mmCIF file of C-alpha atoms in Angstrom:
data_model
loop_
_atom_site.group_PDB
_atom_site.id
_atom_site.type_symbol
_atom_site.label_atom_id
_atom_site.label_comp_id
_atom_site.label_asym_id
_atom_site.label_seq_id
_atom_site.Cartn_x
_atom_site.Cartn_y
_atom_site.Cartn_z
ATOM 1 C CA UNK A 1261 157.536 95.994 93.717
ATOM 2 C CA UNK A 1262 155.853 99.062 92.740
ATOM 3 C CA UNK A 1263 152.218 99.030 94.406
ATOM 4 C CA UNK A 1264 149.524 100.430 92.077
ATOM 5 C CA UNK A 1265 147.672 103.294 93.278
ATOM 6 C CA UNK A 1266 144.678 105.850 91.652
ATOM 7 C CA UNK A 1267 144.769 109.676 92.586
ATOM 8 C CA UNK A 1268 141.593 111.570 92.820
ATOM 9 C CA UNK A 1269 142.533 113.155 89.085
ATOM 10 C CA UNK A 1270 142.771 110.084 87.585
ATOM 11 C CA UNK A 1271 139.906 108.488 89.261
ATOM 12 C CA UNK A 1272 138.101 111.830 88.071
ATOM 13 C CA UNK A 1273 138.809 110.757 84.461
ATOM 14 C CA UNK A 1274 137.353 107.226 84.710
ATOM 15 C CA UNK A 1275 134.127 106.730 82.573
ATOM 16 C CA UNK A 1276 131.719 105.085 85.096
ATOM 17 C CA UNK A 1277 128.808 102.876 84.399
ATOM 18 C CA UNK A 1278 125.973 100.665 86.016
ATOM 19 C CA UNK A 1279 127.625 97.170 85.124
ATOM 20 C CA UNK A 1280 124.348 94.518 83.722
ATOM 21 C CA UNK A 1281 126.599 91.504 85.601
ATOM 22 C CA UNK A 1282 126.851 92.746 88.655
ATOM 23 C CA UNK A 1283 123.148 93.954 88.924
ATOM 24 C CA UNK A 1284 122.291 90.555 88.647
ATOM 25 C CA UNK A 1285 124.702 89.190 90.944
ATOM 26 C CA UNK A 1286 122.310 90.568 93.400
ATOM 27 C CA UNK A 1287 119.892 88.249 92.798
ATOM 28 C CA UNK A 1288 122.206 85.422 94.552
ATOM 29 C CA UNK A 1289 120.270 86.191 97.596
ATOM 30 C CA UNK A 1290 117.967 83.978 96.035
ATOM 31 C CA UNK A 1291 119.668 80.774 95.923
ATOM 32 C CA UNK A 1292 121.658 81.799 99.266
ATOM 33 C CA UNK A 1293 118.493 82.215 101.245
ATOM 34 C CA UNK A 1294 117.250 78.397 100.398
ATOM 35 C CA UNK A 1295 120.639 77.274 101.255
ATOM 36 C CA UNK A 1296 120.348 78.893 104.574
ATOM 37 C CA UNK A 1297 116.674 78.054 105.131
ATOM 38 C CA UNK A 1298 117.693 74.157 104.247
ATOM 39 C CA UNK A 1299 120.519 73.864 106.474
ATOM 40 C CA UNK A 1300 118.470 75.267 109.357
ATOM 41 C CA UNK A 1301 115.628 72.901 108.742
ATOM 42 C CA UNK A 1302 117.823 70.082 107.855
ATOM 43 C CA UNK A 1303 120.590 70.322 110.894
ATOM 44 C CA UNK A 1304 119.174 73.004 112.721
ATOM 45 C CA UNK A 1305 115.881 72.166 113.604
ATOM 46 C CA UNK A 1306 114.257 75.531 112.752
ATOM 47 C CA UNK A 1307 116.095 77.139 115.618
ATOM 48 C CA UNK A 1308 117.146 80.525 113.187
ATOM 49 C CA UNK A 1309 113.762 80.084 112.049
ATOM 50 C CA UNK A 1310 111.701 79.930 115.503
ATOM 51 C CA UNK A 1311 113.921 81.611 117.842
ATOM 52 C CA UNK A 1312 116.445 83.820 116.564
ATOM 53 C CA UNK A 1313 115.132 85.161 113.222
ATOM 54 C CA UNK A 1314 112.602 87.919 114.024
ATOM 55 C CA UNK A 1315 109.290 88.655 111.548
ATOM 56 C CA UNK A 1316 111.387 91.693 109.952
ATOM 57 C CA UNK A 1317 114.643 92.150 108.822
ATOM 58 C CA UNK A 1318 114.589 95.851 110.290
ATOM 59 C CA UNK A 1319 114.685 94.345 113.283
ATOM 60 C CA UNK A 1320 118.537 93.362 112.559
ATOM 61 C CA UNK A 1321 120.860 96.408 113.229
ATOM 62 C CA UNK A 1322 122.656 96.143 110.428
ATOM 63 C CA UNK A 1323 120.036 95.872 107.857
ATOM 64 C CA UNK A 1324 118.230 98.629 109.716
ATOM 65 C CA UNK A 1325 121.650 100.776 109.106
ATOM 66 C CA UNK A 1326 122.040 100.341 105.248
ATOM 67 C CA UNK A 1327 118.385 99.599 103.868
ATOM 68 C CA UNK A 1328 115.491 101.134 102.958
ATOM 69 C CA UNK A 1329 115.366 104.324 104.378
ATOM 70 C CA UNK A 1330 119.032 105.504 103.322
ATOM 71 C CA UNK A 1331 118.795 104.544 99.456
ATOM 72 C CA UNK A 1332 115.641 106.816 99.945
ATOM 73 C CA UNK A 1333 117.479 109.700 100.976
ATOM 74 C CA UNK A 1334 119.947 108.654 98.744
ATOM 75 C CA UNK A 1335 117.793 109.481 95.878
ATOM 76 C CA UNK A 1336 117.125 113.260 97.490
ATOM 77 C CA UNK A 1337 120.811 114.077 97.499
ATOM 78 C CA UNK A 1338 120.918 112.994 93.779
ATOM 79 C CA UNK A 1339 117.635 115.578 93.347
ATOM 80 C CA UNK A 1340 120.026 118.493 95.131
ATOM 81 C CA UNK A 1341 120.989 120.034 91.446
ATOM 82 C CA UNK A 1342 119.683 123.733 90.416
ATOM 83 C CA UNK A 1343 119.051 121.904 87.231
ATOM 84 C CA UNK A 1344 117.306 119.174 87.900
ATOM 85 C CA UNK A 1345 115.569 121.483 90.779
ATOM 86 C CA UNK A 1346 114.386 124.186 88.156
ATOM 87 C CA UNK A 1347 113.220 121.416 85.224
ATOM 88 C CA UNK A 1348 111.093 119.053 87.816
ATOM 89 C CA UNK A 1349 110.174 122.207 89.556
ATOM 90 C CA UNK A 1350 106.360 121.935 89.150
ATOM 91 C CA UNK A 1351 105.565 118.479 89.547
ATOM 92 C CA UNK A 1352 107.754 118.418 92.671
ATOM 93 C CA UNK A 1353 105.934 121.298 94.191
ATOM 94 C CA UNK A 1354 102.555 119.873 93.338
ATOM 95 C CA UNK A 1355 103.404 116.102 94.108
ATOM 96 C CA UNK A 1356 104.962 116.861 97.533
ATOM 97 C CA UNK A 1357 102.264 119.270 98.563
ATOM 98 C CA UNK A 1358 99.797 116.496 97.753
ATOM 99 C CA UNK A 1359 101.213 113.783 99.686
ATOM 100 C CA UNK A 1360 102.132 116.319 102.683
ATOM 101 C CA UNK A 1361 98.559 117.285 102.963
ATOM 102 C CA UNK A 1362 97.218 113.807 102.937
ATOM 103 C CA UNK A 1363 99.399 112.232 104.968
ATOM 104 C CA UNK A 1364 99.101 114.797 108.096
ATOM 105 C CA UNK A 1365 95.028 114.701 107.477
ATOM 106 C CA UNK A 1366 94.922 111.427 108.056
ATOM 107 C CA UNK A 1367 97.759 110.687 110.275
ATOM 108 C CA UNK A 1368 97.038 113.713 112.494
ATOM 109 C CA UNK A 1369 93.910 115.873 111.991
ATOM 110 C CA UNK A 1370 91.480 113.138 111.323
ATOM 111 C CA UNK A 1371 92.417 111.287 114.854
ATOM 112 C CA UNK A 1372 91.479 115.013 116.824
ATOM 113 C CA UNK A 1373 88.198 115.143 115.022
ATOM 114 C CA UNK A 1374 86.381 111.768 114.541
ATOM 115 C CA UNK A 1375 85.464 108.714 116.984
ATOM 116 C CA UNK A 1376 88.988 106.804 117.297
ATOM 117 C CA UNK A 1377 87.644 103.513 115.481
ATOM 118 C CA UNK A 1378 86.816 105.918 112.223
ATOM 119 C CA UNK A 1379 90.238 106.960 112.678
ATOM 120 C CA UNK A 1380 91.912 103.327 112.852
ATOM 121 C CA UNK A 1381 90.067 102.329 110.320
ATOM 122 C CA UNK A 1382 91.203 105.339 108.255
ATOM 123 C CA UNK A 1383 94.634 104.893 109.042
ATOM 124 C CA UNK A 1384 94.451 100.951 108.310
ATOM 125 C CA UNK A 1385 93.281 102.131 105.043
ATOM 126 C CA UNK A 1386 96.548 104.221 104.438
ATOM 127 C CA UNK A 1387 99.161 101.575 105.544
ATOM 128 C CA UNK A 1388 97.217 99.302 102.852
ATOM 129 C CA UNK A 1389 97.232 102.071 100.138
ATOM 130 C CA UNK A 1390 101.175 102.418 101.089
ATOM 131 C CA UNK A 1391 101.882 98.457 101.340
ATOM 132 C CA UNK A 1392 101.006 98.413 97.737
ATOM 133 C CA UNK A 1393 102.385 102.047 96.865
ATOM 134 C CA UNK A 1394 105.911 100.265 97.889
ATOM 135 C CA UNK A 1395 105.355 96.855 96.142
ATOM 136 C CA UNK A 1396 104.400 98.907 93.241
ATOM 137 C CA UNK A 1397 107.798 100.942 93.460
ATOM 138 C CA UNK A 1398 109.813 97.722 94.299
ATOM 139 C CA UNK A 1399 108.656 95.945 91.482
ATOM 140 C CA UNK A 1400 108.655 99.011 89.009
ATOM 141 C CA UNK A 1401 112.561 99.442 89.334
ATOM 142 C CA UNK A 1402 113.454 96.110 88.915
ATOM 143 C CA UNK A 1403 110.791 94.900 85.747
ATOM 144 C CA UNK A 1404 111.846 98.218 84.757
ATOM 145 C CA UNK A 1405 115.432 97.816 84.826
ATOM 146 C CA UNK A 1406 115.101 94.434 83.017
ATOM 147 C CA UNK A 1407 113.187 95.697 80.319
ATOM 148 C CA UNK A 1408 116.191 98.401 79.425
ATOM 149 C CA UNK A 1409 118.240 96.119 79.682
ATOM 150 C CA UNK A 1410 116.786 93.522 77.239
ATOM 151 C CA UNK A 1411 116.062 96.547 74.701
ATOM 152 C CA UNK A 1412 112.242 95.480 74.984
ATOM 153 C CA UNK A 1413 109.806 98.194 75.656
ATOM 154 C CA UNK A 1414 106.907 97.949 77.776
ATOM 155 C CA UNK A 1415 103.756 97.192 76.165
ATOM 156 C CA UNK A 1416 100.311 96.447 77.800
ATOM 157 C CA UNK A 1417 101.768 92.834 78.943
ATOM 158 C CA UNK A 1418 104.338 94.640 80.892
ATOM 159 C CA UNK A 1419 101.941 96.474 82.682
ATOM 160 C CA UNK A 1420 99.884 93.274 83.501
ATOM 161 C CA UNK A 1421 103.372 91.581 84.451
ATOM 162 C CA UNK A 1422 103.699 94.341 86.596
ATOM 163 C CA UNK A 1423 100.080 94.613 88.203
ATOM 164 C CA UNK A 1424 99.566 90.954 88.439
ATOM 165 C CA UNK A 1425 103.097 91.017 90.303
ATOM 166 C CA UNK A 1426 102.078 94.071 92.588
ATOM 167 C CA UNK A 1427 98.923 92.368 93.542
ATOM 168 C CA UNK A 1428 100.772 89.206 94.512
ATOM 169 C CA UNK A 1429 102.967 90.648 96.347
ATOM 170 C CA UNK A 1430 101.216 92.955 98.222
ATOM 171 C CA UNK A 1431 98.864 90.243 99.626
ATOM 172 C CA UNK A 1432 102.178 88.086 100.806
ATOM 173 C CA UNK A 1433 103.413 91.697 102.535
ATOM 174 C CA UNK A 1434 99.910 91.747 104.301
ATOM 175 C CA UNK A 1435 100.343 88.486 105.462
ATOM 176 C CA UNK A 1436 103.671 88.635 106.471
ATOM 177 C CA UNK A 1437 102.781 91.377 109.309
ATOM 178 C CA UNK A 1438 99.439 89.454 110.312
ATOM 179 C CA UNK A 1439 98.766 86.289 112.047
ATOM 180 C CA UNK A 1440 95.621 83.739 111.322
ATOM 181 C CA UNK A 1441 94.747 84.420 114.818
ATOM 182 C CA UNK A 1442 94.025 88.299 113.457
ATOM 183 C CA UNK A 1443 92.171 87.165 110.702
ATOM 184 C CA UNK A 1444 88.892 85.529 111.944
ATOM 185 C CA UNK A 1445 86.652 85.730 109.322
ATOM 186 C CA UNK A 1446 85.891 83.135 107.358
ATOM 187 C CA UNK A 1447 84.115 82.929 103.631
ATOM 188 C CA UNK A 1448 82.577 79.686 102.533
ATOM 189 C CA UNK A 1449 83.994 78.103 105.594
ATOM 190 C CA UNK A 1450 87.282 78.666 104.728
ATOM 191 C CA UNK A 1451 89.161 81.007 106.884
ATOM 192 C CA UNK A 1452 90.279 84.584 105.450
ATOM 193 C CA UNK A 1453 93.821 83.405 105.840
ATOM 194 C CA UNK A 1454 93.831 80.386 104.139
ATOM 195 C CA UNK A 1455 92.035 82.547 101.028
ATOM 196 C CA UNK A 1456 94.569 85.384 100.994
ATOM 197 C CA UNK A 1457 97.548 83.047 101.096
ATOM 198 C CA UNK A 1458 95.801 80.860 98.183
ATOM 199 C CA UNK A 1459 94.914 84.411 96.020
ATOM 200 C CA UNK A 1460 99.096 84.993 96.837
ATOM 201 C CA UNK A 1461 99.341 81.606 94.969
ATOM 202 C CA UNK A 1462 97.500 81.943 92.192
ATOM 203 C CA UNK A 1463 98.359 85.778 91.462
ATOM 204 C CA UNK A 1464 102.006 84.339 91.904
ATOM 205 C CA UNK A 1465 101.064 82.138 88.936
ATOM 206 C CA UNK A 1466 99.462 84.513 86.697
ATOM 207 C CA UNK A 1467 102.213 87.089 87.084
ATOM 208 C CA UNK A 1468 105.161 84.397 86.049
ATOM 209 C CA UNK A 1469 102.997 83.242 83.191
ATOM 210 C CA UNK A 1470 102.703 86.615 82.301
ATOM 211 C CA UNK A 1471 105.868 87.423 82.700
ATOM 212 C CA UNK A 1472 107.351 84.662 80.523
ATOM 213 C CA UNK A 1473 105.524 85.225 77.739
ATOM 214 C CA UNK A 1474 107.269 88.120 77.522
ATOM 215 C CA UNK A 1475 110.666 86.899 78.296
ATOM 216 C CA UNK A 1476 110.652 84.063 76.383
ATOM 217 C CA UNK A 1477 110.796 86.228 72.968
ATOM 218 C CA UNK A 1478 113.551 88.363 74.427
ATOM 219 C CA UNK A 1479 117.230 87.833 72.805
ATOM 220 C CA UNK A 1480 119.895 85.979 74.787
ATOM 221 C CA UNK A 1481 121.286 88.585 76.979
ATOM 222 C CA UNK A 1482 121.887 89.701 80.667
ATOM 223 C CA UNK A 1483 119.063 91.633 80.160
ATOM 224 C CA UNK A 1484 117.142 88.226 79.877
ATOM 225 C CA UNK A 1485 118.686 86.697 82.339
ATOM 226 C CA UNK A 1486 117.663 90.068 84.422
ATOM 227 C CA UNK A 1487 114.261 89.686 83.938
ATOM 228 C CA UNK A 1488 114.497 85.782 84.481
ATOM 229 C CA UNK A 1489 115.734 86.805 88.019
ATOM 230 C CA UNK A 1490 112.758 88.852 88.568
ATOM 231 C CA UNK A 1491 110.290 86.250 87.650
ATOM 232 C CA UNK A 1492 112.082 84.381 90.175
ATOM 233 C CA UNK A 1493 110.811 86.593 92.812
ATOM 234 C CA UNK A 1494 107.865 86.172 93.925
ATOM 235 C CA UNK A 1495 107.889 82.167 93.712
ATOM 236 C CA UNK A 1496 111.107 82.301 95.926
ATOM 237 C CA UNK A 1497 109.174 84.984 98.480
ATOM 238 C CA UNK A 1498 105.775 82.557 98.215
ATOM 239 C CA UNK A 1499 108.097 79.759 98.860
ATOM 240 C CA UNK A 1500 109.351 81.232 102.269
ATOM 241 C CA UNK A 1501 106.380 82.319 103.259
ATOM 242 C CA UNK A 1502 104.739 79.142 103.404
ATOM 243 C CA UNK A 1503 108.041 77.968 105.240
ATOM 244 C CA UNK A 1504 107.244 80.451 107.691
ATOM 245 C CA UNK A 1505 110.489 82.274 106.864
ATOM 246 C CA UNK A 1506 108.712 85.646 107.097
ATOM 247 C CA UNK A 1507 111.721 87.894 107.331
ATOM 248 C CA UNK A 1508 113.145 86.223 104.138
ATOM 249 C CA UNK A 1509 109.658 86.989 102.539
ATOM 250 C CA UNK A 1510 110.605 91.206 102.917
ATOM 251 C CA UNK A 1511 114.545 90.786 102.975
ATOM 252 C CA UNK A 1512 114.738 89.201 99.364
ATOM 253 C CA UNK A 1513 112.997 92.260 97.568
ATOM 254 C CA UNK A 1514 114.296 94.883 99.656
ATOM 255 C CA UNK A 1515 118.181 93.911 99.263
ATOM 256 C CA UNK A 1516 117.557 93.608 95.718
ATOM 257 C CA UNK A 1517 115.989 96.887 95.236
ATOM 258 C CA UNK A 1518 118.085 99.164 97.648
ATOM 259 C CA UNK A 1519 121.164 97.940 96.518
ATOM 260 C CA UNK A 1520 120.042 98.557 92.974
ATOM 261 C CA UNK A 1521 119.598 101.741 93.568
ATOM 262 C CA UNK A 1522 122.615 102.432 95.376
ATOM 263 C CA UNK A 1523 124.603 101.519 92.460
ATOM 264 C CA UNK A 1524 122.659 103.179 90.228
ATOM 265 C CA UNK A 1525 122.698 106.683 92.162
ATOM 266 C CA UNK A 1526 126.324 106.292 92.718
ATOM 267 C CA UNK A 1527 127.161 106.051 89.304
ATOM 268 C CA UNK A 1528 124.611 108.952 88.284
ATOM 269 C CA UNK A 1529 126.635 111.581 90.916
ATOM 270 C CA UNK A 1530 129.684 110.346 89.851
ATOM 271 C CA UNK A 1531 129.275 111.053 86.391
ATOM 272 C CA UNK A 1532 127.151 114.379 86.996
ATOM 273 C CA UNK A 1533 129.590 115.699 89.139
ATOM 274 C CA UNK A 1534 133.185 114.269 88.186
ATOM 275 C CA UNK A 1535 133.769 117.721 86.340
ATOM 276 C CA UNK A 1536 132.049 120.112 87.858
ATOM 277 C CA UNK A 1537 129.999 119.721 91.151
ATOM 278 C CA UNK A 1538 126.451 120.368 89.957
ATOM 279 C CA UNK A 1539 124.973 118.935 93.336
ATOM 280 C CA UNK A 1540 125.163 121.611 95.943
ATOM 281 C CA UNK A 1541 125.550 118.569 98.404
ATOM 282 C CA UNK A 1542 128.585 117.501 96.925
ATOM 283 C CA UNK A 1543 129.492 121.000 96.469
ATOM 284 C CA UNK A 1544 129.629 121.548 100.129
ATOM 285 C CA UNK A 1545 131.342 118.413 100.744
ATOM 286 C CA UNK A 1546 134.131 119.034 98.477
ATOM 287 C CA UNK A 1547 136.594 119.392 101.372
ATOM 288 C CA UNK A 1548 136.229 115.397 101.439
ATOM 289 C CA UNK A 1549 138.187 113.711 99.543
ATOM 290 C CA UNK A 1550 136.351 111.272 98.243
ATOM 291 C CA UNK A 1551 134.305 111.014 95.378
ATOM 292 C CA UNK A 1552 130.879 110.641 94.836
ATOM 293 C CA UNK A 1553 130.533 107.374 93.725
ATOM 294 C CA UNK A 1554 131.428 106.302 97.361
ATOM 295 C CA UNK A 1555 130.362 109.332 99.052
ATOM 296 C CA UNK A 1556 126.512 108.911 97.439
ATOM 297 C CA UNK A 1557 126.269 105.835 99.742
ATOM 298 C CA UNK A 1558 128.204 107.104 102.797
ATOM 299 C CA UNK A 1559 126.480 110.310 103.324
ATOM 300 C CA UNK A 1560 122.948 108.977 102.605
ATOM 301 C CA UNK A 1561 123.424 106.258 105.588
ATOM 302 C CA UNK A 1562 124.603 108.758 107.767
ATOM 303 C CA UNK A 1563 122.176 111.776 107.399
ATOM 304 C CA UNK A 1564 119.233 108.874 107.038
ATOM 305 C CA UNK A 1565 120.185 107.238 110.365
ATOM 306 C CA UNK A 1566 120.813 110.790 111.762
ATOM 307 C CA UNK A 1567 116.941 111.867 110.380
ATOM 308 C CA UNK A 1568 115.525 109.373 111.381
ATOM 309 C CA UNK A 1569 116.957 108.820 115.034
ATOM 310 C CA UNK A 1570 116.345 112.592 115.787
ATOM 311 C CA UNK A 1571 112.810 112.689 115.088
ATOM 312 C CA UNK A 1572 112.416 109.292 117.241
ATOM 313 C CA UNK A 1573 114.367 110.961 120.308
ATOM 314 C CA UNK A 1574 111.787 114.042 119.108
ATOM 315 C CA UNK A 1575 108.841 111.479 119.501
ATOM 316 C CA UNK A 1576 109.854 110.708 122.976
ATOM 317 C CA UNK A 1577 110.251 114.264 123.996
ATOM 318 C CA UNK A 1578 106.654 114.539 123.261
ATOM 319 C CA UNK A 1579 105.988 112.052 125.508
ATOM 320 C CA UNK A 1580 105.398 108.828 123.086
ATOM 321 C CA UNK A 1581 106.643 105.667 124.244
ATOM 322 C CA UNK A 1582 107.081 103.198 121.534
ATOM 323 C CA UNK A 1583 109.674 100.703 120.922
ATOM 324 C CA UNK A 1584 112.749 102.768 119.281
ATOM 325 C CA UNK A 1585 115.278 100.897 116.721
ATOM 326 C CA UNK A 1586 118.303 99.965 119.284
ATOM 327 C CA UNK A 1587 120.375 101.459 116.631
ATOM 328 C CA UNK A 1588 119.311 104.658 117.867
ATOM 329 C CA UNK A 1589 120.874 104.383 121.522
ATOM 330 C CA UNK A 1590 117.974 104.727 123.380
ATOM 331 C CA UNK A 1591 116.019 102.222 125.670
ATOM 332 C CA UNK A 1592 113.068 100.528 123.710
ATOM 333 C CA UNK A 1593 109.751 101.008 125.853
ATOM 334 C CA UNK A 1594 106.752 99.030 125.621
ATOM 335 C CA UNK A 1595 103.835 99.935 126.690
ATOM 336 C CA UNK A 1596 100.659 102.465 125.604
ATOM 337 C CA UNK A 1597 101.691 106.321 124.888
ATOM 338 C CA UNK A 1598 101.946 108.663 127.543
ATOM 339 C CA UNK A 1599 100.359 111.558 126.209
ATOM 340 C CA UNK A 1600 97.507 109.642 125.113
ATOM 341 C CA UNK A 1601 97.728 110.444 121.751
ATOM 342 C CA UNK A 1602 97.238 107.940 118.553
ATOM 343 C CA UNK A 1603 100.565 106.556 117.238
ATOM 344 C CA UNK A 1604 99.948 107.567 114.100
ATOM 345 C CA UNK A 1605 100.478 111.039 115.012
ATOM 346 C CA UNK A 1606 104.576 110.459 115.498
ATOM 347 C CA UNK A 1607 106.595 112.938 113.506
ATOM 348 C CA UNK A 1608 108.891 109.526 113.042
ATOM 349 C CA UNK A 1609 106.361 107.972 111.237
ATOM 350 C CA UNK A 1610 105.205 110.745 109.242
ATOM 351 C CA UNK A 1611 108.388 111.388 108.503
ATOM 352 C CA UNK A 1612 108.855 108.063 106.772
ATOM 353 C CA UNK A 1613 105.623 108.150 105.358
ATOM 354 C CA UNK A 1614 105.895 111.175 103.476
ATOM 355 C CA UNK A 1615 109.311 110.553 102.410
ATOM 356 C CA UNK A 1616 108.558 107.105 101.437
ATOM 357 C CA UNK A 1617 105.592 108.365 99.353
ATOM 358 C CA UNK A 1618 107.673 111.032 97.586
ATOM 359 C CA UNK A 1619 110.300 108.899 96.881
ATOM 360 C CA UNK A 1620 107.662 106.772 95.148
ATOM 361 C CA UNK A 1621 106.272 109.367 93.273
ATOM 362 C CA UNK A 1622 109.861 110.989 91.720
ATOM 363 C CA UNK A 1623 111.257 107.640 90.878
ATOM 364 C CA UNK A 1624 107.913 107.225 88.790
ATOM 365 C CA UNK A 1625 109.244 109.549 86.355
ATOM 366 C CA UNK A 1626 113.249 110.812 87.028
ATOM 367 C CA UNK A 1627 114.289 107.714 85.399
ATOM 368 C CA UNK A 1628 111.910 107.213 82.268
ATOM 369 C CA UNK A 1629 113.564 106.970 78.670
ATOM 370 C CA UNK A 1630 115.149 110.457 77.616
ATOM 371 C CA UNK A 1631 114.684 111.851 81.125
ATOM 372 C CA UNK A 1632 117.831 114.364 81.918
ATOM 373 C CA UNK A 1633 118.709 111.757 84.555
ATOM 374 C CA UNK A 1634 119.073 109.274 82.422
ATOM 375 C CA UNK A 1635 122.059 111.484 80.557
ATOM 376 C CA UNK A 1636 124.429 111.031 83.435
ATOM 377 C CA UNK A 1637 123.848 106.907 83.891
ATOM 378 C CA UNK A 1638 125.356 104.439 81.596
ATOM 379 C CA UNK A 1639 124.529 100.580 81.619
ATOM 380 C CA UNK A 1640 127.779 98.435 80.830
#
């Protein structure tokens, strides 16, 4: 029986595109998640939920390996193109320089010159601005996507969709990393707790209102059915966190999103670079033979994992001992840093910080309508 096989010519040849179905196949980690949080409550007892389930998925190896910081650097390598390099030129320049210079004032100089509670206080401030900076980013891809999609342009209901949505979710990301027992104030007599988890609510419910008047006068399409899934969001996330599932409350968004992007990147340096390698990283991997629809997502979990390992092995050179990711190969540590310096000054951290912030900011605008990027990606 003759066995079918694809060379790297023909594969070459293929037209590629971001298929609508199987982007919203993704959002089956909706459904799955209730299963699995039913059957543990049901027959179970809670154990996955109380004992073996920890507050963030991170925390798993494996989800630490592929998400969030990989698809990050994923979207660098797609940036590594003298084109693309000399058209955003400018506004790369200016936005990284920006976010460089804040983040290592506040992360780093501020702690050496004012009274350390100024300086917590300062940095609390910046891990709220950059809660929200991500929800904002999450959220933005995927209403964004769904709008394409559906052929409907954004209007100012979109962007209330989209800020009612960030809000909501930004307070349920708060919560998720807190406990009551942090959170002793109290307004009116009712704990601050009880009133950020009941503001979650009711921005919940404003944002899917909002959101459905919009969707409702949207053609029967995938692209509906896309944005349906995104409404479904933040009701499924408000659902587990009142279950106490807290690691389902930042799983659900963040396999969405990162796998989103993956495909989406993949297909972009696939089609960029099927002819000619434009991206000087592909360029110097050429001697691989595969192509960079598969390569996109290979490399950027290696070099990520590599990045970010080296400058926690860095950390502990300089005498910082901090609980490291076991996917690292070193021996987590817990107790108060040797040097005696803040942790905020950790070139890890930074690292992701500023990263994380300028991955925010180029996705913001790489992607818009008639953007050059947008010439290599098809939606099928």
């Amino acid at each position: 029986m003759k066995t079918a096989s694809i060379t790297s010519a023909e594969l070459s040849t293929r037209n590629y595109s971001v298929n609508q179905k199987w982007l919203l196949s993704l959002y089956a980690v909706i459904p799955i998640c209730f299963l699995f949080a039913a059957v543990d409550t049901l027959f179970l007892g809670n154990q996955y939920r109380d004992v073996y389930l920890p507050n963030d998925p991170i925390s798993l190896i494996l989800f630490a390996i592929i998400f969030n910081f990989p698809h990050v650097l994923s979207s660098f390598i797609t940036l590594a193109d003298k084109e693309y390099l000399t058209f955003y030129k400018k506004r790369f320049s200016w936005g990284l320089g920006t976010i460089v210079f804040t983040t290592i004032t506040t992360l780093t100089v501020l702690p050496l010159l004012v009274p350390s509670n100024i300086a917590m206080g300062l940095y609390g401030l910046f891990l709220t601005l950059y809660g929200v900076a991500t929800m904002w980013h999450v959220l933005s891809q995927q209403y964004g996507i769904g709008m394409m999609l559906s052929k409907t342009a954004p209007q100012a209901s979109f962007q209330r969709w989209r800020t009612l949505s960030t809000i909501a979710a930004a307070i349920m990301y708060f919560l998720v990393f807190t406990q009551p027992k942090d959170l002793t104030a109290s307004f009116f007599g009712y704990p601050l707790w009880t009133i950020l988890e009941m503001s979650a609510g009711v921005f919940v419910i404003l944002a899917c209102y909002q959101g459905w008047l919009i969707i409702r006068k949207m053609p029967e399409s995938v692209g509906k059915l896309y944005c349906l899934a995104n409404l479904a969001l933040l009701p499924a996330t408000l659902a587990f966190l009142h279950l106490e599932y807290n690691m389902l409350v930042i799983l659900i968004p963040r396999f969405v999103h990162d796998l989103t992007a993956f495909m989406i990147y993949s297909v972009h340096d696939q089609t960029r670079n099927q002819d000619y390698k434009h991206n000087y990283f592909y360029r110097w991997l050429s001697f691989i033979p595969i192509q960079p629809i598969f390569l996109c997502f290979i490399a950027a979990i290696l070099l990520a994992n590599s990045i970010e390992c080296g400058a926690q092995v860095m950390d502990s050179w300089l005498g910082f001992q901090f609980s490291i990711a076991d996917k690292c190969g070193i021996d987590s540590v817990f107790s108060s840093e040797a040097n005696g310096l803040p942790t905020s000054m950790r070139i890890s951290l930074q690292l992701i910080y500023i990263t994380g912030l300028f991955h925010y900011y180029i996705e913001s605008f790489v992607w818009k309508r008639d953007s050059i990027h947008r010439h290599s990606v098809k939606f099928s």
